[in-house]
JSON list of C-alpha atoms in Angstrom, two decimals:
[
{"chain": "A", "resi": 1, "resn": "UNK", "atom": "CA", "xyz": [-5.09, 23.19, 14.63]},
{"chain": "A", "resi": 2, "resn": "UNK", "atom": "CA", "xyz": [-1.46, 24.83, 14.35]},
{"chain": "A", "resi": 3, "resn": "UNK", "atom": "CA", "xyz": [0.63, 23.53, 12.15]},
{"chain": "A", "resi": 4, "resn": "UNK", "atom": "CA", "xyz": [3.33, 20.78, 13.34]},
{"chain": "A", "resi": 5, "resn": "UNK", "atom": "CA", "xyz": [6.80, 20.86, 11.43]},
{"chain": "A", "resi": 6, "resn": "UNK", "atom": "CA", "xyz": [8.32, 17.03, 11.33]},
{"chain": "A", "resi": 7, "resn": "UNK", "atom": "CA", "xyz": [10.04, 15.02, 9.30]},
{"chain": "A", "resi": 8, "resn": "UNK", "atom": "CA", "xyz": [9.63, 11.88, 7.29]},
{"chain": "A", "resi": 9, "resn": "UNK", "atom": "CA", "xyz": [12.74, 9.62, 8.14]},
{"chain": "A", "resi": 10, "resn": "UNK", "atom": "CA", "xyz": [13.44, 6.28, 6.18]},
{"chain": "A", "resi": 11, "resn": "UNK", "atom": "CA", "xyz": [15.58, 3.81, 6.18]},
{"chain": "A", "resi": 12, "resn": "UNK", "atom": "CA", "xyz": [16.45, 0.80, 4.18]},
{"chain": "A", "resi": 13, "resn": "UNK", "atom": "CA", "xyz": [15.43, -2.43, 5.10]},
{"chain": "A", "resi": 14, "resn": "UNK", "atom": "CA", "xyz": [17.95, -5.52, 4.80]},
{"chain": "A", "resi": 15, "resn": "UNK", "atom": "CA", "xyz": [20.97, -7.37, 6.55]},
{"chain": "A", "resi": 16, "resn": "UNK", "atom": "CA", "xyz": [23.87, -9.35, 5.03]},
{"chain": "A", "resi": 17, "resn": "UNK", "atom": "CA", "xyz": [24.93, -12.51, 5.02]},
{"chain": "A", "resi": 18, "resn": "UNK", "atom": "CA", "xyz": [25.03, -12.99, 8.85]},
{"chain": "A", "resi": 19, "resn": "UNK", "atom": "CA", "xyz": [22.73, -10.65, 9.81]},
{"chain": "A", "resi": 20, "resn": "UNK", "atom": "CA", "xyz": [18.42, -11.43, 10.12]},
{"chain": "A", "resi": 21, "resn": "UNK", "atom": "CA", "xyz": [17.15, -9.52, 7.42]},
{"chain": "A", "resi": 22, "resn": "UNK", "atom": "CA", "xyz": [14.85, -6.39, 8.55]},
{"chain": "A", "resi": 23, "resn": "UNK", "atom": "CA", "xyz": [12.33, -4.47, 6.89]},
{"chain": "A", "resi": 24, "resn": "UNK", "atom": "CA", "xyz": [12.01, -0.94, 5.56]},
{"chain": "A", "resi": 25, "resn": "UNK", "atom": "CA", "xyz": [10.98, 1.50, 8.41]},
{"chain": "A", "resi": 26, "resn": "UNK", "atom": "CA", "xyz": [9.25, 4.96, 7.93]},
{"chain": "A", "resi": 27, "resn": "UNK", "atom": "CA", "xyz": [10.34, 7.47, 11.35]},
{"chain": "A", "resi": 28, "resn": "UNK", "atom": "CA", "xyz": [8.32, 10.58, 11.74]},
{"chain": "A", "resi": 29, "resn": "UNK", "atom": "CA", "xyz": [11.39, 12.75, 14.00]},
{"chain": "A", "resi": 30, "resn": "UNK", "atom": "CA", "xyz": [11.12, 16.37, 15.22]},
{"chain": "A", "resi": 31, "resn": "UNK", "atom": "CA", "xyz": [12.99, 18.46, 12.29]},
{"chain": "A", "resi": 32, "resn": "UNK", "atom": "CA", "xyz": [16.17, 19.27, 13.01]},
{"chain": "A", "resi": 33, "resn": "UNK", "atom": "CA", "xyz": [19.01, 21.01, 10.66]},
{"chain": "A", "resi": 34, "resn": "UNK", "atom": "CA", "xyz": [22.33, 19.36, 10.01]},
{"chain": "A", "resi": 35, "resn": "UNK", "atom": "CA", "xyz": [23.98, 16.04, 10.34]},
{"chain": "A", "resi": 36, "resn": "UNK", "atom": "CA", "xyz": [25.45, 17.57, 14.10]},
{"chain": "A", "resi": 37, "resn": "UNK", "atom": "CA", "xyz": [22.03, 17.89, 15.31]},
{"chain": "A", "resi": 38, "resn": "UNK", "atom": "CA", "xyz": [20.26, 15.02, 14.01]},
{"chain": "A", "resi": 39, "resn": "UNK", "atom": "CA", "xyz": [22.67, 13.21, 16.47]},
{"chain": "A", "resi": 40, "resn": "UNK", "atom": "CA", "xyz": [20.10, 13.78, 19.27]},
{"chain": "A", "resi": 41, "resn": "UNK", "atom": "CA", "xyz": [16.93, 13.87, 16.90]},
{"chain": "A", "resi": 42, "resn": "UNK", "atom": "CA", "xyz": [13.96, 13.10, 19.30]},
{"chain": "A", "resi": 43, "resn": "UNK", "atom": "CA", "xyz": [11.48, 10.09, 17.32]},
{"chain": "A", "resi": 44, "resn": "UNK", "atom": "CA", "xyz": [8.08, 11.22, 17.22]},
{"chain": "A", "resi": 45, "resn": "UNK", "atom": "CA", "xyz": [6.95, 7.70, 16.18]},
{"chain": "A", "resi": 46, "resn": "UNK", "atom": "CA", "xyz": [7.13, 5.38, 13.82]},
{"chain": "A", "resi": 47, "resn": "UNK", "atom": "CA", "xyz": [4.24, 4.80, 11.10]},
{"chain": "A", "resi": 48, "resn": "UNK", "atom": "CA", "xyz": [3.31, 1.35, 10.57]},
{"chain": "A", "resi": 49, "resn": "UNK", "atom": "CA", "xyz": [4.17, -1.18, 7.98]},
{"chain": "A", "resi": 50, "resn": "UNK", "atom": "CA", "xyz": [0.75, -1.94, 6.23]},
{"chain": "A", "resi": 51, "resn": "UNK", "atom": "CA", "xyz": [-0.82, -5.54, 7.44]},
{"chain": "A", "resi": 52, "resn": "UNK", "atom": "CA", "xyz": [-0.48, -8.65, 4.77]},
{"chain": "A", "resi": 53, "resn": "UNK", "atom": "CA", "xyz": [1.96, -6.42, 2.68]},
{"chain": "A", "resi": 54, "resn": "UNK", "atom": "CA", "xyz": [5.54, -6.16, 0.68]},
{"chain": "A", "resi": 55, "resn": "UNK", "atom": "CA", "xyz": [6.37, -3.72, 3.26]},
{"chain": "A", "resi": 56, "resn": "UNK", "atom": "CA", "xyz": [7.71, -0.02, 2.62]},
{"chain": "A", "resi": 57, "resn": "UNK", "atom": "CA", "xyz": [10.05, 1.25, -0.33]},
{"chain": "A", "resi": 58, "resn": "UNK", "atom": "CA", "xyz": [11.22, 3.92, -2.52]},
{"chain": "A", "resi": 59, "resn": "UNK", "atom": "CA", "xyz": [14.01, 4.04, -5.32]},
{"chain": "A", "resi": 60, "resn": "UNK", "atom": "CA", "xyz": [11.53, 3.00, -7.78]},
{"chain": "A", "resi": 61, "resn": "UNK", "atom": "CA", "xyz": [7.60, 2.65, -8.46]},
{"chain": "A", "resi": 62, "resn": "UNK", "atom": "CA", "xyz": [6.01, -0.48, -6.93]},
{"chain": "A", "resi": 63, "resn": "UNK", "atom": "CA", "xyz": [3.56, -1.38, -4.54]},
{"chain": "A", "resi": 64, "resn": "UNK", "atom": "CA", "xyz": [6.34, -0.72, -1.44]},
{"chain": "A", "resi": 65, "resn": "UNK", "atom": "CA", "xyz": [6.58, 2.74, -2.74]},
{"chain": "A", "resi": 66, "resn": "UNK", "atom": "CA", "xyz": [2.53, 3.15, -2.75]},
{"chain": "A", "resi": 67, "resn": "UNK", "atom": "CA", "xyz": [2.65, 1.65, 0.99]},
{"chain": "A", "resi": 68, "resn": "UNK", "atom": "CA", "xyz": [5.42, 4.36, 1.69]},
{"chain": "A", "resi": 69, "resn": "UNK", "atom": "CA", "xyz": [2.93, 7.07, 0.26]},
{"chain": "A", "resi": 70, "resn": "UNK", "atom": "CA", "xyz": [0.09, 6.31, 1.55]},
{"chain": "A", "resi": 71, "resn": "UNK", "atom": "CA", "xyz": [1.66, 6.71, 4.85]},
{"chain": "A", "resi": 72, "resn": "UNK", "atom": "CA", "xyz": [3.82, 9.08, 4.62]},
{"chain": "A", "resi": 73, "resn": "UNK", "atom": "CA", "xyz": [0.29, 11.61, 2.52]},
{"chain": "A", "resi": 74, "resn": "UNK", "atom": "CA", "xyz": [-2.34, 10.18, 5.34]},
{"chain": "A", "resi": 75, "resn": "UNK", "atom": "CA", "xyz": [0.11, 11.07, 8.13]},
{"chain": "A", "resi": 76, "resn": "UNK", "atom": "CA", "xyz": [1.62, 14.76, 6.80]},
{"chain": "A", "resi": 77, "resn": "UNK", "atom": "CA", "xyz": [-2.54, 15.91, 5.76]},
{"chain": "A", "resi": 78, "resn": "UNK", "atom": "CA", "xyz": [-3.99, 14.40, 8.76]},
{"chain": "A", "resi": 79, "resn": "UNK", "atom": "CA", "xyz": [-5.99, 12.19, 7.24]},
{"chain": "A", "resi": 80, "resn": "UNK", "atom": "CA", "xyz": [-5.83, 9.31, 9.88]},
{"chain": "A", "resi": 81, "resn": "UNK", "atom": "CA", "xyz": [-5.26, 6.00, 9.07]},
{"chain": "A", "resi": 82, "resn": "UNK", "atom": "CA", "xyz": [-4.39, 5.32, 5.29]},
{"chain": "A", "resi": 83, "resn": "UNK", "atom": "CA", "xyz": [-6.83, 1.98, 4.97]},
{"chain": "A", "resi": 84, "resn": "UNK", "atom": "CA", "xyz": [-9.77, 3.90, 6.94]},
{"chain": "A", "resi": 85, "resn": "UNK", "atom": "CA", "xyz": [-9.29, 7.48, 5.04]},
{"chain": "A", "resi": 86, "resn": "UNK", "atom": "CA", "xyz": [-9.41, 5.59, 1.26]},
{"chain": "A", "resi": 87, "resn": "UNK", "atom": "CA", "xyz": [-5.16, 6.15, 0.37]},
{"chain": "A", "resi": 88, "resn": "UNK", "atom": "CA", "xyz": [-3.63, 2.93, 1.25]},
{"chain": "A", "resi": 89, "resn": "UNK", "atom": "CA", "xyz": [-2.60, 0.62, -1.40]},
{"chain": "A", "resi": 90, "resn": "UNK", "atom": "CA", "xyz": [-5.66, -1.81, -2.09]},
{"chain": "A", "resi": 91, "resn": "UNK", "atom": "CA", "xyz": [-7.61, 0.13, 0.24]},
{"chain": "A", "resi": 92, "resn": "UNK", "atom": "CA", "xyz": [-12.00, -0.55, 0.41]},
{"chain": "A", "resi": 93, "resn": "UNK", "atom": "CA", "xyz": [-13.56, 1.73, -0.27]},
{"chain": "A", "resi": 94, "resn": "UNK", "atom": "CA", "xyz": [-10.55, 3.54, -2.15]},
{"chain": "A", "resi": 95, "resn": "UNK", "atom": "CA", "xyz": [-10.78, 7.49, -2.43]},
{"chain": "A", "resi": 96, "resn": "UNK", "atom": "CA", "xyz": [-10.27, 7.55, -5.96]},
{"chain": "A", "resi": 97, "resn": "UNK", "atom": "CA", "xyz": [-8.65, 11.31, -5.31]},
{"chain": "A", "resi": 98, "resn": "UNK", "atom": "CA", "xyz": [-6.10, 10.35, -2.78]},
{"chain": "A", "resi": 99, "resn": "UNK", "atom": "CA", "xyz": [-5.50, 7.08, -4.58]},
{"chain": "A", "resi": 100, "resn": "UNK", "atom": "CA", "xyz": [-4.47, 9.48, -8.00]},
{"chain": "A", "resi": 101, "resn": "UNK", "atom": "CA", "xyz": [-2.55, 11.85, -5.35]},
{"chain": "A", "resi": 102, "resn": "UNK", "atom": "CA", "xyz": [-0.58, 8.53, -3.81]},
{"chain": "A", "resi": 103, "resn": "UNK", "atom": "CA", "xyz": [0.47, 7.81, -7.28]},
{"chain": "A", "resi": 104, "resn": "UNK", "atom": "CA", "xyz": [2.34, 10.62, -8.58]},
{"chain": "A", "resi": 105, "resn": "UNK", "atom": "CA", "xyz": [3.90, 11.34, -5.29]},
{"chain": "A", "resi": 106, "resn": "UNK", "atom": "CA", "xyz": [5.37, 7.98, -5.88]},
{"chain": "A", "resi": 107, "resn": "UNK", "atom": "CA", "xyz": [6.37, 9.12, -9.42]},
{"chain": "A", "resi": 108, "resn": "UNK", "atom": "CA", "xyz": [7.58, 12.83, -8.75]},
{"chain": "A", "resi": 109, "resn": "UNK", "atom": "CA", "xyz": [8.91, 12.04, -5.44]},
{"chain": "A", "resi": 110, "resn": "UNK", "atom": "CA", "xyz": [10.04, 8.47, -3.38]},
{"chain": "A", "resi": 111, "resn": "UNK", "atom": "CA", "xyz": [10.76, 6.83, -6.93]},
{"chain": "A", "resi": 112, "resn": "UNK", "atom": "CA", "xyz": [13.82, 9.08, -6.87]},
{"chain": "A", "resi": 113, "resn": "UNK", "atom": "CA", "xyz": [15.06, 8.73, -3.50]},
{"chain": "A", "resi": 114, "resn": "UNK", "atom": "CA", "xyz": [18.12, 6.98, -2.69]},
{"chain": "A", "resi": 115, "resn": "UNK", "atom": "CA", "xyz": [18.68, 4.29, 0.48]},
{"chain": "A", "resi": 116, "resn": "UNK", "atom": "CA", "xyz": [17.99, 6.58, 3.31]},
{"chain": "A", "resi": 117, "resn": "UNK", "atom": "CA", "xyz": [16.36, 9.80, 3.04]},
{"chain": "A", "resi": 118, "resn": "UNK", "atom": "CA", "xyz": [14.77, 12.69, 5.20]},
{"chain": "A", "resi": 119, "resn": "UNK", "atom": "CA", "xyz": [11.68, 14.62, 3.81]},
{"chain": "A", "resi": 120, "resn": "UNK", "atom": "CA", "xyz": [9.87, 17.45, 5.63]},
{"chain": "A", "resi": 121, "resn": "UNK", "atom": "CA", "xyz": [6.73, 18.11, 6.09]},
{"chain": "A", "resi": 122, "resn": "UNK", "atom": "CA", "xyz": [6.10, 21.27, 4.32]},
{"chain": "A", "resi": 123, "resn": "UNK", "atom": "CA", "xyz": [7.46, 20.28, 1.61]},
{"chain": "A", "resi": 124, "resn": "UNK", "atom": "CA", "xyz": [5.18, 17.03, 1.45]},
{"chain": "A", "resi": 125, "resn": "UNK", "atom": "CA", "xyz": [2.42, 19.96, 1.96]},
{"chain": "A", "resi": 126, "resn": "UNK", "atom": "CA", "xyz": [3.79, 21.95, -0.95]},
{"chain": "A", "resi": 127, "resn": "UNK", "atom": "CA", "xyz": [4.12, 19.27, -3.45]},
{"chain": "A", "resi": 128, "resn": "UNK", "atom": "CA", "xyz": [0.34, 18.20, -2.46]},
{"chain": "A", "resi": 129, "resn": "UNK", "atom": "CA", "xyz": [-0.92, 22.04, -2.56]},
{"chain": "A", "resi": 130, "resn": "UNK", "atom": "CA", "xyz": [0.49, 22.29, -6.24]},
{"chain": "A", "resi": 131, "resn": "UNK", "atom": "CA", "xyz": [-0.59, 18.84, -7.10]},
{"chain": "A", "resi": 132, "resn": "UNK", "atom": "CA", "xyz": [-4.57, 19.82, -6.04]},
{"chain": "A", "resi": 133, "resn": "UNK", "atom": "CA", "xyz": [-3.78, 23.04, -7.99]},
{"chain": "A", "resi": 134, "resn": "UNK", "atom": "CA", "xyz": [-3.13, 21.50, -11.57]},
{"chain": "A", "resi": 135, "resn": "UNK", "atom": "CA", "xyz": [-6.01, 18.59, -11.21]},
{"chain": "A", "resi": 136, "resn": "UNK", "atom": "CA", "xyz": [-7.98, 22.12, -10.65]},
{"chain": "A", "resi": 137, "resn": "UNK", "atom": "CA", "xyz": [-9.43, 20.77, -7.62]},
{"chain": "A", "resi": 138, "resn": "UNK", "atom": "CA", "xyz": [-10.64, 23.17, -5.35]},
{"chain": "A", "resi": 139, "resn": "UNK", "atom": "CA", "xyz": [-11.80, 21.20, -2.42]},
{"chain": "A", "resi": 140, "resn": "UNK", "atom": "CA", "xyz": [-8.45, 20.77, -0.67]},
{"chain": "A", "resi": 141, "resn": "UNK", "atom": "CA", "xyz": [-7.57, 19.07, 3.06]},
{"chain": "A", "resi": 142, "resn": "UNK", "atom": "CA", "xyz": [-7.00, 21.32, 5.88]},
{"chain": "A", "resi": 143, "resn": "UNK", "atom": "CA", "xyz": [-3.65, 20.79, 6.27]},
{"chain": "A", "resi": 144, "resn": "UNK", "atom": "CA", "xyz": [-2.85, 21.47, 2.70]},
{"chain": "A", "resi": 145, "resn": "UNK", "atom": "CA", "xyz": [-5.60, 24.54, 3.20]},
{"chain": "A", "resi": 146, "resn": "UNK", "atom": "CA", "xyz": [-2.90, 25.89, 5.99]},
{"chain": "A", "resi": 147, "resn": "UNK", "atom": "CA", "xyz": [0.38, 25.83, 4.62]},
{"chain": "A", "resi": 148, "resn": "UNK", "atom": "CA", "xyz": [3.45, 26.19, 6.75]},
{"chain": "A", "resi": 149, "resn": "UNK", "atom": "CA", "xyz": [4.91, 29.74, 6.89]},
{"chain": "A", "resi": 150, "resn": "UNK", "atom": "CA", "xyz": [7.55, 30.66, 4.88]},
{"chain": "A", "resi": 151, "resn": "UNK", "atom": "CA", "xyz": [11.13, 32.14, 5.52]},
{"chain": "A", "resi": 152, "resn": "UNK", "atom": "CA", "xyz": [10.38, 36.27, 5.33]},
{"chain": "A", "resi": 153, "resn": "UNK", "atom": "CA", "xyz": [12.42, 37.63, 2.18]},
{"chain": "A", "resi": 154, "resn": "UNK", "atom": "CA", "xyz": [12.58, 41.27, 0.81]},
{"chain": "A", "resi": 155, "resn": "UNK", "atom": "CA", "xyz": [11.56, 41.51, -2.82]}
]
């Protein structure tokens, strides 16, 4: 399968004092550079909130932020849904890799984001590559396998 570039989009849930309060939301858009272009960003599609849950978050670690990576990991590795491939948050049967890999992406990662925030793909895919190198794991998803090319320097 060739490798498809997008980007992770979220945005803050909430609403003030007149306004119906609304939840987190995770967009998957078609990358595109700068604040002029992202004007007319084209939304893949949005990944959905887990059932029966706190619903999405980031800024610190807490269940929202393992929702947020679980969907954000099942959905850049291909790994199909996050409650049927073992990631999601309280998942059965849990994949007791993926559930280890969910956890310090919340910790290195969406714990330090701010309200809104944009995250590619290949840089998910990075982080995850170097993540399966230092557990020493060799076994590896394809999509972390088949890393998105890089910009061509001369060294």
């Amino acid at each position: 399968m060739a490798y498809e570039d997008r980007t992770y989009y979220g945005i803050p849930g909430g609403g003030g004092d007149e306004d119906e309060w609304q939840p987190a939301r995770l967009l998957v858009e078609k990358p595109e550079d700068g604040p002029t272009q992202r004007e007319t960003v084209k939304v893949l599609r949005e990944l959905p909130e887990p059932e029966d849950s706190g619903g999405f978050g980031w800024g610190y670690n807490g269940t929202g932020t393992s929702h947020t990576a679980a969907s954000v990991l099942a959905d850049a590795l291909d790994l199909g849904e996050p409650e049927e491939c073992g990631i999601a948050f309280m998942a059965h049967p849990e994949d007791r890799v993926l559930v280890a890999l969910r956890e310090d992406f919340c910790v290195d990662v969406l714990s330090q984001f701010c309200d809104e925030w944009r995250l590619g793909r290949g840089a998910v895919l990075r982080w995850a590559r170097g993540w399966y190198v230092q557990r020493g794991i060799s076994e590896l998803p394809t999509a972390v396998r088949d890393l998105p090319p890089l910009v061509d320097i001369e060294v």
